[in-house]
CSV table of C-alpha atoms in Angstrom, one decimal:
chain,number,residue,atom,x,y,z
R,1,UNK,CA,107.9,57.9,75.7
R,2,UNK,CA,109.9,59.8,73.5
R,3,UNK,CA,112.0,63.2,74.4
R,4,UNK,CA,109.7,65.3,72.0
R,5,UNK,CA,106.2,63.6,73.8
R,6,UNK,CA,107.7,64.3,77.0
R,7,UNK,CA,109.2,67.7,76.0
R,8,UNK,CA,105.6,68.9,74.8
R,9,UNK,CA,103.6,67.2,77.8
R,10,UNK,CA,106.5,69.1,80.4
R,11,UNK,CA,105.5,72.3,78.1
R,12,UNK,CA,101.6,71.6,78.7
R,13,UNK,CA,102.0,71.8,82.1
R,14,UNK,CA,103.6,75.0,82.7
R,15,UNK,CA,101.9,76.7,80.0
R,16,UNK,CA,98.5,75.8,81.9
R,17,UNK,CA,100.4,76.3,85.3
R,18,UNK,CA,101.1,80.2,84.5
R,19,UNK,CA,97.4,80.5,82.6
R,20,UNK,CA,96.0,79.5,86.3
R,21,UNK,CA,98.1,82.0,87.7
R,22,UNK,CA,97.5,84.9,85.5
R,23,UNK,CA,93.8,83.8,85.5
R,24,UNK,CA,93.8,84.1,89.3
R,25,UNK,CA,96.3,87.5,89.2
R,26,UNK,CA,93.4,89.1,87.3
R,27,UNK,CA,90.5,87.5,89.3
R,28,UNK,CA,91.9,89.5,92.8
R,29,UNK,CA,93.7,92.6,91.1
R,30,UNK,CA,91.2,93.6,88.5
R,31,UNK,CA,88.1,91.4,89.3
R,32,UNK,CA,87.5,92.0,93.0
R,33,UNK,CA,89.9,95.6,93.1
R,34,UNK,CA,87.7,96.9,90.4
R,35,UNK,CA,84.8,95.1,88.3
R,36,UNK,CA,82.9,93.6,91.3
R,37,UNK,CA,84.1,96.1,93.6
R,38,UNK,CA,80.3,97.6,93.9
R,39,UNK,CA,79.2,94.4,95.0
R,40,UNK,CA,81.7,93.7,97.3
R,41,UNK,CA,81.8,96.9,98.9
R,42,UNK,CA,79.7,96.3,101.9
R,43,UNK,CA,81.9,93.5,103.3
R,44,UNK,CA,84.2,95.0,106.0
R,45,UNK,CA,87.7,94.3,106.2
R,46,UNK,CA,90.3,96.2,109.0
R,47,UNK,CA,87.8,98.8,108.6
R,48,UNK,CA,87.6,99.5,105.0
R,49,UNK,CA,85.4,97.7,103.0
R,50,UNK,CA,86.5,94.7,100.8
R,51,UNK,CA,86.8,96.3,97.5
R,52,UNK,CA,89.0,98.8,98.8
R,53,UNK,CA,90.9,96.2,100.6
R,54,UNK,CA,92.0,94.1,97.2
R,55,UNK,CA,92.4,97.7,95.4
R,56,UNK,CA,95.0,98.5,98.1
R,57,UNK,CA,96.2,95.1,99.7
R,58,UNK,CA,94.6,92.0,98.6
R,59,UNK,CA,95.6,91.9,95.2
R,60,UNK,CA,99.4,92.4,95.9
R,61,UNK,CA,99.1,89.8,98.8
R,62,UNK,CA,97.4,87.7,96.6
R,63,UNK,CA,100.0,88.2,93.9
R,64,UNK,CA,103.1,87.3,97.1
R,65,UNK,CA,101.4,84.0,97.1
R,66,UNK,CA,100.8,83.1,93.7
R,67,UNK,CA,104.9,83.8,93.6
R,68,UNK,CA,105.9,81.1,96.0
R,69,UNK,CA,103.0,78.7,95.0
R,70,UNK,CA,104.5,79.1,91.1
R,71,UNK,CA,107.8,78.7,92.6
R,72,UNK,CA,106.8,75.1,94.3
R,73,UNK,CA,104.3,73.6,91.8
R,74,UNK,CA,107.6,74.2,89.3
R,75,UNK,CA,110.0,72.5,91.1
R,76,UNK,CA,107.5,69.8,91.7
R,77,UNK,CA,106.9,70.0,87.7
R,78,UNK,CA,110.5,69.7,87.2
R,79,UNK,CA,111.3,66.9,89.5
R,80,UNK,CA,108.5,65.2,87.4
R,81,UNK,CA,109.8,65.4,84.2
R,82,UNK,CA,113.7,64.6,85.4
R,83,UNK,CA,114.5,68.8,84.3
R,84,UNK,CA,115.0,69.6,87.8
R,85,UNK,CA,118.1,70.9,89.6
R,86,UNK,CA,120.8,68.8,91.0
């Protein structure tokens, strides 16, 4: 395989690793918080209901994780296409 093959398939991967991620981001922040926040609105959740819960909590929690999992899928990317640190 050559360095440019590699290079663009290494590429592929985190270009469709951070589209998942922004993908998701938007799902919880602006999806749940706002857009389907009417439909969501009679599930309780610590005593608010859920719509309120992403508006205020969920999406930033949601945005904590997506942090560490793009920090761990990356260094697992990088160990797979020999760019990782030594």
């Amino acid at each position: 395989m050559s360095q440019k093959t590699d290079n663009n398939a290494y590429w592929a991967a985190n270009i469709r690793l951070v589209t998942i991620c922004l993908v998701i981001w938007a799902l919880a922040s602006y999806g749940f918080a706002i857009l389907l926040r009417p439909l969501i609105s009679g599930i309780a959740v610590g005593g608010t209901d859920l719509g309120f819960w992403f508006a205020q909590q969920g999406s930033i929690l949601v945005f904590l994780v997506l942090i560490f999992f793009y920090a761990w899928r990356m260094n697992k990317l990088d160990k797979e296409h020999g760019v990782d640190e030594q």
